[in-house]
Coordinates of C-alpha atoms in Angstrom, one line a residue:
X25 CA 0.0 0.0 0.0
X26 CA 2.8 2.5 0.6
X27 CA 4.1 1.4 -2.7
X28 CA 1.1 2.2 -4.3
X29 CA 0.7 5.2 -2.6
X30 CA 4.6 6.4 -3.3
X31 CA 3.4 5.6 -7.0
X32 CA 0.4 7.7 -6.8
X33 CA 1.9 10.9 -5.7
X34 CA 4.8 10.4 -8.3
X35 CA 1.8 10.0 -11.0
X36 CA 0.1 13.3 -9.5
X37 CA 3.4 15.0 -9.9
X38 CA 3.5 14.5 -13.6
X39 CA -0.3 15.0 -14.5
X40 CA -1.5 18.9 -15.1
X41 CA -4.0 19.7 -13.3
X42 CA -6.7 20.7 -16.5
X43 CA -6.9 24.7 -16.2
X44 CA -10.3 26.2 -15.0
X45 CA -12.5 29.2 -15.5
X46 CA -13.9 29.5 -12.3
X47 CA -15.4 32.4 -11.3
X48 CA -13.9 34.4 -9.4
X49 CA -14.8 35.5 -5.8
X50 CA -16.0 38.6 -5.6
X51 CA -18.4 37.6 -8.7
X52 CA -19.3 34.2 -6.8
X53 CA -22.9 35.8 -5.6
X54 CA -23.7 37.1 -8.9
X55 CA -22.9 34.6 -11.1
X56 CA -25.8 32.5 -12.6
X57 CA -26.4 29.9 -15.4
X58 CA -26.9 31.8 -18.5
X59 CA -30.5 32.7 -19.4
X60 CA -32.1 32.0 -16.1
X61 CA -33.7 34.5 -13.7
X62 CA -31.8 34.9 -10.4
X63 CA -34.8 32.6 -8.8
X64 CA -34.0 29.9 -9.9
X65 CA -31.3 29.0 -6.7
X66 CA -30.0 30.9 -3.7
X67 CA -27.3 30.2 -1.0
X68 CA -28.5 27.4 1.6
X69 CA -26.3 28.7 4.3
X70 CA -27.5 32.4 3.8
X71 CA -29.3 34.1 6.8
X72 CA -30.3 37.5 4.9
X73 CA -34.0 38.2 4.2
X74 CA -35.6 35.5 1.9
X75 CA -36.5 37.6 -1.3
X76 CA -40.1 39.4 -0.5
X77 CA -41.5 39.3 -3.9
X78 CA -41.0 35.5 -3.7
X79 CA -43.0 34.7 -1.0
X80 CA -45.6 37.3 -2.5
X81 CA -45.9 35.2 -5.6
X82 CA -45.6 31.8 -3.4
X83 CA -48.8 33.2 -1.8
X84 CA -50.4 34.3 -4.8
X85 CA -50.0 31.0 -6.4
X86 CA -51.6 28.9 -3.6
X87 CA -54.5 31.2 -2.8
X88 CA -55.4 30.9 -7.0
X89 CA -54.8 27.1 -7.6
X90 CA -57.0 26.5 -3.5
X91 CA -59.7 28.5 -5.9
X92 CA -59.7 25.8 -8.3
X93 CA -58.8 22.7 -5.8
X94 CA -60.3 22.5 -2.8
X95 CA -57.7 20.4 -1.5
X96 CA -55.1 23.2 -1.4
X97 CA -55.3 24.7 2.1
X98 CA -53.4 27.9 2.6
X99 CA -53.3 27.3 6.0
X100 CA -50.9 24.5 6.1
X101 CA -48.0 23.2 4.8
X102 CA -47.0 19.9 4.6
X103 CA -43.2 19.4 3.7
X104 CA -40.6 16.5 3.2
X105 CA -37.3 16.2 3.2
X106 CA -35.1 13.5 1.9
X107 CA -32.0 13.0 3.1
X108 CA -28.5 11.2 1.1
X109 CA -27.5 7.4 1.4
X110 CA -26.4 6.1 -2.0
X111 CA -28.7 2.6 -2.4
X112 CA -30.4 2.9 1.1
X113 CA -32.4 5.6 -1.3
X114 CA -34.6 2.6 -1.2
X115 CA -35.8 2.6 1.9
X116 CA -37.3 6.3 1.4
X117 CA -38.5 4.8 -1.5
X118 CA -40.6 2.0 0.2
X119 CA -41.5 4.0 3.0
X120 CA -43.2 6.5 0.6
X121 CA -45.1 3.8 -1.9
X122 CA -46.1 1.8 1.9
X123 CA -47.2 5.0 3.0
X124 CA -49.5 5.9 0.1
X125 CA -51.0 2.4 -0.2
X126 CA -52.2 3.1 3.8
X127 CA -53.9 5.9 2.4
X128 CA -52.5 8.5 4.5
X129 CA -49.3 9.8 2.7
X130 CA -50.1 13.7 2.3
X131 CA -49.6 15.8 -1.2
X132 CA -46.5 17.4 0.1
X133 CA -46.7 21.4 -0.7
X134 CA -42.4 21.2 -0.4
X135 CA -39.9 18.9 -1.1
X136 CA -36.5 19.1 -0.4
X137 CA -33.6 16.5 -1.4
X138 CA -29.9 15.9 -0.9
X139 CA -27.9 13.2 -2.8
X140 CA -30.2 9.9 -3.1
X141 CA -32.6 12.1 -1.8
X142 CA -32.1 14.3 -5.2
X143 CA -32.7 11.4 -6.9
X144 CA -36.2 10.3 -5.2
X145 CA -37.3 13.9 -4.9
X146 CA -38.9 14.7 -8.4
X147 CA -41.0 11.7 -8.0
X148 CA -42.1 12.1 -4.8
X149 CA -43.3 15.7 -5.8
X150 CA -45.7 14.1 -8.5
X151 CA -47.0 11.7 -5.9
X152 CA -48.0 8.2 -6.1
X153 CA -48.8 7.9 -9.4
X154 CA -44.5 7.5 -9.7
X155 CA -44.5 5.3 -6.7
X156 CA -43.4 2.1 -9.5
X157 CA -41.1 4.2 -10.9
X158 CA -39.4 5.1 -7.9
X159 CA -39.1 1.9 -7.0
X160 CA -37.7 0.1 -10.0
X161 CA -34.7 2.5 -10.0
X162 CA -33.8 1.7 -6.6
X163 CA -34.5 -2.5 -6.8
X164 CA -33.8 -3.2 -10.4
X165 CA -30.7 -1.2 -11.2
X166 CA -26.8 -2.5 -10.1
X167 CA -23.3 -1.3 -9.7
X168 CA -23.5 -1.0 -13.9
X169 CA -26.3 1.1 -14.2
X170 CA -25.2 3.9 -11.8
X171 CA -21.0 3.9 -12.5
X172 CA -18.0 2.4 -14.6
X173 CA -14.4 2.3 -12.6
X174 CA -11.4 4.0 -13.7
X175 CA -8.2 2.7 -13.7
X176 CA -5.5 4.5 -11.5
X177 CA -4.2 6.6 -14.0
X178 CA -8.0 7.8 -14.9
X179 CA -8.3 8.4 -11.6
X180 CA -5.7 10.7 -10.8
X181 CA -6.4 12.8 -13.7
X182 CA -10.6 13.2 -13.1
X183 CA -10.0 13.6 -9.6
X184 CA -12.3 11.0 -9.4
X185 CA -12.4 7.1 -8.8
X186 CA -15.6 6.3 -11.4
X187 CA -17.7 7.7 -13.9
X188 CA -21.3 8.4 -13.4
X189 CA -22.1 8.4 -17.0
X190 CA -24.2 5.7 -16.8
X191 CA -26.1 7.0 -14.1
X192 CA -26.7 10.4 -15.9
X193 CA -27.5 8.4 -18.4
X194 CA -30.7 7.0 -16.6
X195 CA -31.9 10.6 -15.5
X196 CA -32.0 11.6 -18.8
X197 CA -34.2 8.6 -19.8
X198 CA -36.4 9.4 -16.9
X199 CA -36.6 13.0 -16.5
X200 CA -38.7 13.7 -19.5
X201 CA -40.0 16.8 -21.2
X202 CA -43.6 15.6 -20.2
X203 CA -42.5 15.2 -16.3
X204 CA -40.8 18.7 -16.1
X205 CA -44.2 19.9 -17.6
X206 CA -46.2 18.0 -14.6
X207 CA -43.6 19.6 -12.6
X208 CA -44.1 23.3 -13.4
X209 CA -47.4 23.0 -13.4
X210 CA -47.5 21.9 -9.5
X211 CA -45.0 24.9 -9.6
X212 CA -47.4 27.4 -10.6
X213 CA -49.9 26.1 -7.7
X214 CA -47.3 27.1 -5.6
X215 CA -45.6 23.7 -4.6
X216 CA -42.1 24.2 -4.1
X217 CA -39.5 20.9 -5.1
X218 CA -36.1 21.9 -4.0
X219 CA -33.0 19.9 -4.5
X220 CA -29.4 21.0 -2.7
X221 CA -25.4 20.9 -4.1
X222 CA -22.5 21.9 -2.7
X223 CA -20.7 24.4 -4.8
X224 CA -17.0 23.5 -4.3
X225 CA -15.4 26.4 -5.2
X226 CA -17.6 28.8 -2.9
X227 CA -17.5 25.8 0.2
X228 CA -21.4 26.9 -0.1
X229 CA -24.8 24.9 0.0
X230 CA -26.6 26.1 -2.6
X231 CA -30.4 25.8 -3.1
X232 CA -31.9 24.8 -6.4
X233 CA -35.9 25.5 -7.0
X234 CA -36.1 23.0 -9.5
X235 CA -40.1 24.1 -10.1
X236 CA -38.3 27.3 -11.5
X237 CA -36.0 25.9 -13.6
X238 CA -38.9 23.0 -15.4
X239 CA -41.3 26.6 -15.5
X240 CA -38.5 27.8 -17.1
X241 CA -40.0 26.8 -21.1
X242 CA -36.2 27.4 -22.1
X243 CA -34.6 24.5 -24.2
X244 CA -31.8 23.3 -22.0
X245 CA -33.9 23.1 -19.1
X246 CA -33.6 19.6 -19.2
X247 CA -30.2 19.8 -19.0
X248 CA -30.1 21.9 -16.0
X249 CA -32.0 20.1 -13.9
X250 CA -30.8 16.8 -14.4
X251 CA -27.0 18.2 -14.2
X252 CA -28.6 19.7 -10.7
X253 CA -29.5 16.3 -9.8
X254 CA -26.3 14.8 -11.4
X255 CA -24.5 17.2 -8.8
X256 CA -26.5 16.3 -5.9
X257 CA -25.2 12.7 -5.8
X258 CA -21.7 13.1 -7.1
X259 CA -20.1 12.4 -3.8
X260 CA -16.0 14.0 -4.2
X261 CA -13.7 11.7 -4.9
X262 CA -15.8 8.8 -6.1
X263 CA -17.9 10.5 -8.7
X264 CA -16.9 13.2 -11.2
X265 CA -17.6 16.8 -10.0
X266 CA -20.3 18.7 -12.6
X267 CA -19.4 21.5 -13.9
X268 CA -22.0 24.2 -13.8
X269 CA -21.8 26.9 -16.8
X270 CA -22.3 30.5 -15.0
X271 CA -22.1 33.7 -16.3
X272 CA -20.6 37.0 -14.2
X273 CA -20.3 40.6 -15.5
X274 CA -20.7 40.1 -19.1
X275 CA -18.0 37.0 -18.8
X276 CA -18.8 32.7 -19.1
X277 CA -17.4 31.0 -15.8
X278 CA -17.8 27.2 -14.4
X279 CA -18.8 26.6 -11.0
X280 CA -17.8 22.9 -9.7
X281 CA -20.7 21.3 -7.9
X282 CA -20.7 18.1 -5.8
X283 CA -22.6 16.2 -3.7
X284 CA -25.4 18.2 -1.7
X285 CA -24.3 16.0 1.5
X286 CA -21.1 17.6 1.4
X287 CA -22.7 20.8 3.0
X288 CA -25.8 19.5 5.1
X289 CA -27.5 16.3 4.7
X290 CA -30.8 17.3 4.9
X291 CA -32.6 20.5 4.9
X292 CA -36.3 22.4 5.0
X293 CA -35.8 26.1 3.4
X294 CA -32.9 28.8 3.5
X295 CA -31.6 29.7 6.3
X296 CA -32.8 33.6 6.1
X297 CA -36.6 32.0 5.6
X298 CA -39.0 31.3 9.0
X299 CA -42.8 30.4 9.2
X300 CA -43.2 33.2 10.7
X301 CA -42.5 35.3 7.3
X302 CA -44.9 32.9 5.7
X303 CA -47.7 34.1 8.1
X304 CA -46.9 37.1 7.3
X305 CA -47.2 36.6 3.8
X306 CA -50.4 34.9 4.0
X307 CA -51.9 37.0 7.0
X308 CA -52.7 33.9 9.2
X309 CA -50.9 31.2 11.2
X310 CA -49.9 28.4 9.0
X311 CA -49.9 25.2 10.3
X312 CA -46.6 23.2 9.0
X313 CA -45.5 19.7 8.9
X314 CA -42.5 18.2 8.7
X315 CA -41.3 14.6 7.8
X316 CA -37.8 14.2 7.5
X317 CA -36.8 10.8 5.9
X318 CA -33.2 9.8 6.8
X319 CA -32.1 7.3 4.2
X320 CA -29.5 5.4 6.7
X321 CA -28.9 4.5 10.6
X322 CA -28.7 7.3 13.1
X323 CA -27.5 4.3 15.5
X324 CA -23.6 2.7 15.6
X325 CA -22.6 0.3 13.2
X326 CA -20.3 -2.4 14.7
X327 CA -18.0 -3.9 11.7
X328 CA -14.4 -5.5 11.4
X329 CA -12.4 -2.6 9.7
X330 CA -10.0 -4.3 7.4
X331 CA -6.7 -2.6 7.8
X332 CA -6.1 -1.3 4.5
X333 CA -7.0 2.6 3.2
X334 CA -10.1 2.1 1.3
X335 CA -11.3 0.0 4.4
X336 CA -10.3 2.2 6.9
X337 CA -11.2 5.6 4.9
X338 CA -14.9 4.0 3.9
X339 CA -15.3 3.7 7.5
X340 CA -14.3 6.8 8.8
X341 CA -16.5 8.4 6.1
X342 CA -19.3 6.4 6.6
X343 CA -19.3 7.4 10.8
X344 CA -18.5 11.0 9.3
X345 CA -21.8 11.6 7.4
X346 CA -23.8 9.7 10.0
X347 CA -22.5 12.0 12.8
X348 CA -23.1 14.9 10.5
X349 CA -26.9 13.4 9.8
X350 CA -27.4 13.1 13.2
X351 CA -26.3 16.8 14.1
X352 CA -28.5 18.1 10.8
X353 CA -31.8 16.4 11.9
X354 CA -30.7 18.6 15.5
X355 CA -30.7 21.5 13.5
X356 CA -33.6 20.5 11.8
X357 CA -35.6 20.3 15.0
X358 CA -34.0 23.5 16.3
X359 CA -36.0 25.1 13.2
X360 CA -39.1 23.4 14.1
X361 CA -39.3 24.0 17.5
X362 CA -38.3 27.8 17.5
X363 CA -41.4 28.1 14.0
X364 CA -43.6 25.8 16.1
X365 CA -43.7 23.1 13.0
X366 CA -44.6 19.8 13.5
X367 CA -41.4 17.6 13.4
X368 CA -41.8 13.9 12.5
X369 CA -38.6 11.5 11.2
X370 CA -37.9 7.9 10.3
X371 CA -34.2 6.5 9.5
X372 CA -33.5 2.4 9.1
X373 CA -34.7 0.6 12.0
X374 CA -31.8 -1.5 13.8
X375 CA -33.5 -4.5 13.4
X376 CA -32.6 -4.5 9.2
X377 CA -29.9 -6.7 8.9
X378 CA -29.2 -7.2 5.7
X379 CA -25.6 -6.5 4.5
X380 CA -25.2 -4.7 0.8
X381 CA -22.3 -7.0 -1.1
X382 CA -22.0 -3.9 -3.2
X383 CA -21.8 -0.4 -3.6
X384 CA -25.7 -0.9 -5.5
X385 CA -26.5 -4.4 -4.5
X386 CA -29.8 -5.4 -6.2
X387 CA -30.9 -8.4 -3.2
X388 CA -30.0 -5.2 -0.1
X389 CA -31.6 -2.8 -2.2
X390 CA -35.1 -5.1 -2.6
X391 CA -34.9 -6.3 1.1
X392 CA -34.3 -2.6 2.1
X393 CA -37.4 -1.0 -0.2
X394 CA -39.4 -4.1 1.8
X395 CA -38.7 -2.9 4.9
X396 CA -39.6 0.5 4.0
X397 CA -43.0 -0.3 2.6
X398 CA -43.9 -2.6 5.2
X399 CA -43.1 0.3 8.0
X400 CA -45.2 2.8 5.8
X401 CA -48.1 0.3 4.9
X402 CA -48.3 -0.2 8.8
X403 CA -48.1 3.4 9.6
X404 CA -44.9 4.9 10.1
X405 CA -44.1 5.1 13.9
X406 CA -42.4 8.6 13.7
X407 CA -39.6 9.8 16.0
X408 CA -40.6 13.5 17.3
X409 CA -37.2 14.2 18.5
X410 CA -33.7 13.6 17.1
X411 CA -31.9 10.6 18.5
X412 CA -30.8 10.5 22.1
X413 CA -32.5 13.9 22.8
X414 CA -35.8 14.3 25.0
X415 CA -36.5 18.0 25.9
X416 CA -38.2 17.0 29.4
X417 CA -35.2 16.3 31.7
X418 CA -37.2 15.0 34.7
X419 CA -38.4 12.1 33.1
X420 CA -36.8 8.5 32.7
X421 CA -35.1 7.3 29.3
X422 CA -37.5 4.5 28.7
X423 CA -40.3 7.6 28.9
X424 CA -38.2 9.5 26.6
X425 CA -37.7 7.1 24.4
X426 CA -41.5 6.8 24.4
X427 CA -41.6 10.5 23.7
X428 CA -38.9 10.2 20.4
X429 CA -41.4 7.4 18.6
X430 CA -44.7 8.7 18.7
X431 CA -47.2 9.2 16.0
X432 CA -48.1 12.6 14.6
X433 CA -50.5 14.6 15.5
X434 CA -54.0 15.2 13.4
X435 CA -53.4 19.2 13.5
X436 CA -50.0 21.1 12.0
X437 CA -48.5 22.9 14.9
X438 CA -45.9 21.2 17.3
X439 CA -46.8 19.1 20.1
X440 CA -46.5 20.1 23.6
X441 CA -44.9 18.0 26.0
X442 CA -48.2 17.1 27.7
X443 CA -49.5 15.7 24.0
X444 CA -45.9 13.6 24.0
X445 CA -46.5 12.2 26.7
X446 CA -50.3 11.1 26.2
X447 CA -49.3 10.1 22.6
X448 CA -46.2 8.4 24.0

């Protein structure tokens, strides 16, 4: 290994880095993809105001299409968020196809998605109808389908360890012109589907409102929004960065983008956005729910580490995003609380113990996406609080624990700890 390694930096040595036209800094915040209205993405880490006119027109929207569907309630807001995992996608996949077959899934107003979640997020927008869909690319596709390998020297010159052609290969087979068009027209009801990257260069979240973009009637929106996607899941060093063409002060730029997961793992709205300036925008309180699926364990993992660097460093990054999920469903919760939303969230139960042989192995995958629908055809038990947290201090861990699982409530506000108890 420390051959290989002295190899590997000698290699480096002699391969040029390929020259870049990335924009530069003091441009970053104004640069955009050429053609596009500046509402198309904003900074996820960004506490300033959330535009005004946005939420006017967000408002506007929902108040016209609740005119024309009486099912739209501008009173409430119903919101998920899907969170990374690579193949344990699937079991956000099952737990939303179990949970509309009980009848009881709602017609989320937002979605939000990170990595895997990216991937599951356009369909879960459009609702059940894309429930089968949904499920055959996360229990019919293999290592093939989503990446090829590269060989050391590809490797060290793509800054990469695969190619995700193959993968962007499927999203363009099954985001279609007809689906962005479903998409844009939930859009102009004012549904919201948001997807999150990471741009590199910036060390930024950024925010994509991928309604925007399909609403967009220009011809590459296609592109775009799968190249969004693309970037979403293309976790640095394994999969190929996307490069993101910009334009700043008259001049053509390229922002790197990577994996959404890089920056947060899961998240509801910008940072500078609260409830509270959507009841101001709509003139009442409105009543918000949030489910927050975590596509992977928020509980340890005991393995064997082999001692070699791949086994060690997938290890190490595996307990890394997990502690990182774990502190992002925190924050999360912090939102929901201090907006009074209703927080709800499910993440792999421990008693899954099926092993993946492989990166996307087709038997984990199934037995996963099982699991999932059978917890959302049952009804999903849904933990109220993040893991190891109970925000009554008095009381024993077994009630706390009772506290954490509980099922929602019927109305959108957050419960009060005399409701978690009773539903505890």
């Amino acid at each position: 290994m420390i051959a290989l390694g002295l190899c590997a930096s000698q290699l480096t040595g002699c391969i040029a880095a390929v020259p870049r036209d990335s924009v530069p800094q003091q441009l970053a915040s104004a640069a955009e993809p050429p053609g596009y209205q500046r509402d198309i993405r904003l900074w996820g880490d960004s506490y300033a105001s959330y535009p005004a006119e946005r939420l006017v027109r967000f408002h506007d929207e929902r108040l016209k299409a609740s005119k024309a569907d009486p099912s739209i309630n501008v009173r409430a807001l119903n919101a998920l968020t899907l969170s990374g995992g690579g193949s344990s996608g699937a079991f956000g996949a099952g737990i939303l196809a179990g949970w509309a077959k009980a009848g009881t899934r709602p017609k989320f107003d937002i979605v939000t998605g990170i990595s895997a979640g990216a991937l599951i997020a356009p369909f879960a927008f459009l609702g059940p109808a894309y429930d089968d869909e949904l499920k055959a690319g996360f229990t019919e596709v293999t290592d093939a389908n989503i990446y090829t390998r590269h060989s050391l020297l590809g490797a060290l010159s793509s800054g990469s360890f695969t190619s995700n052609a193959p993968l962007a290969r499927m999203l363009d087979e099954h985001i279609t012109d007809a689906m962005l068009a479903k998409i844009a027209g939930e859009y102009s009801k004012g549904r919201r589907l948001f997807i999150g990257t990471t741009n590199l260069d910036a060390d930024r979240a950024v925010i994509w409102d991928m309604g925007a973009i399909a609403a967009s009637g220009r011809p590459d929106r296609r592109k775009l929004f799968n190249e969004v996607i693309l970037a979403s899941t293309s976790i640095p060093g394994i999969f190929p960065p996307v490069d993101l063409e910009v334009t700043a002060a008259g001049k053509t730029y390229h922002e790197m983008h990577v994996d959404g997961g890089a920056a947060t793992e899961v998240f509801l709205m910008p940072a500078g956005l609260t409830l509270g300036d959507l009841d101001k925008a709509f003139h009442t309180k409105v009543n918000a729910r949030l489910y927050v699926i975590r596509n992977g364990r928020t509980t340890p993992e005991y393995s064997s580490v082999k001692a070699t660097l791949p086994g060690i460093a997938e290890k190490a990054l595996s307990s890394l995003i997990k502690t990182q999920a774990i502190g992002d469903l925190y924050r999360l919760y912090a939102v929901a609380k201090r907006d009074g939303i209703d927080f709800n969230s499910i993440d792999i139960p421990a008693d899954f113990t099926v092993e993946a042989k492989s990166p996307f192995d087709k038997s984990f995958m199934r037995a996963l996406y099982a699991k999932g629908y059978e917890m959302g055809r049952n009804g999903v038990t849904w933990n109220k609080t993040p893991p190891g947290f109970c925000d009554e201090p008095s009381v024993e861990g077994r009630l706390c624990e009772s506290a954490h699982r509980a099922q929602p409530p019927t109305s959108g506000r957050a419960l009060s700890r005399k409701q978690l108890e009773t539903t505890g």
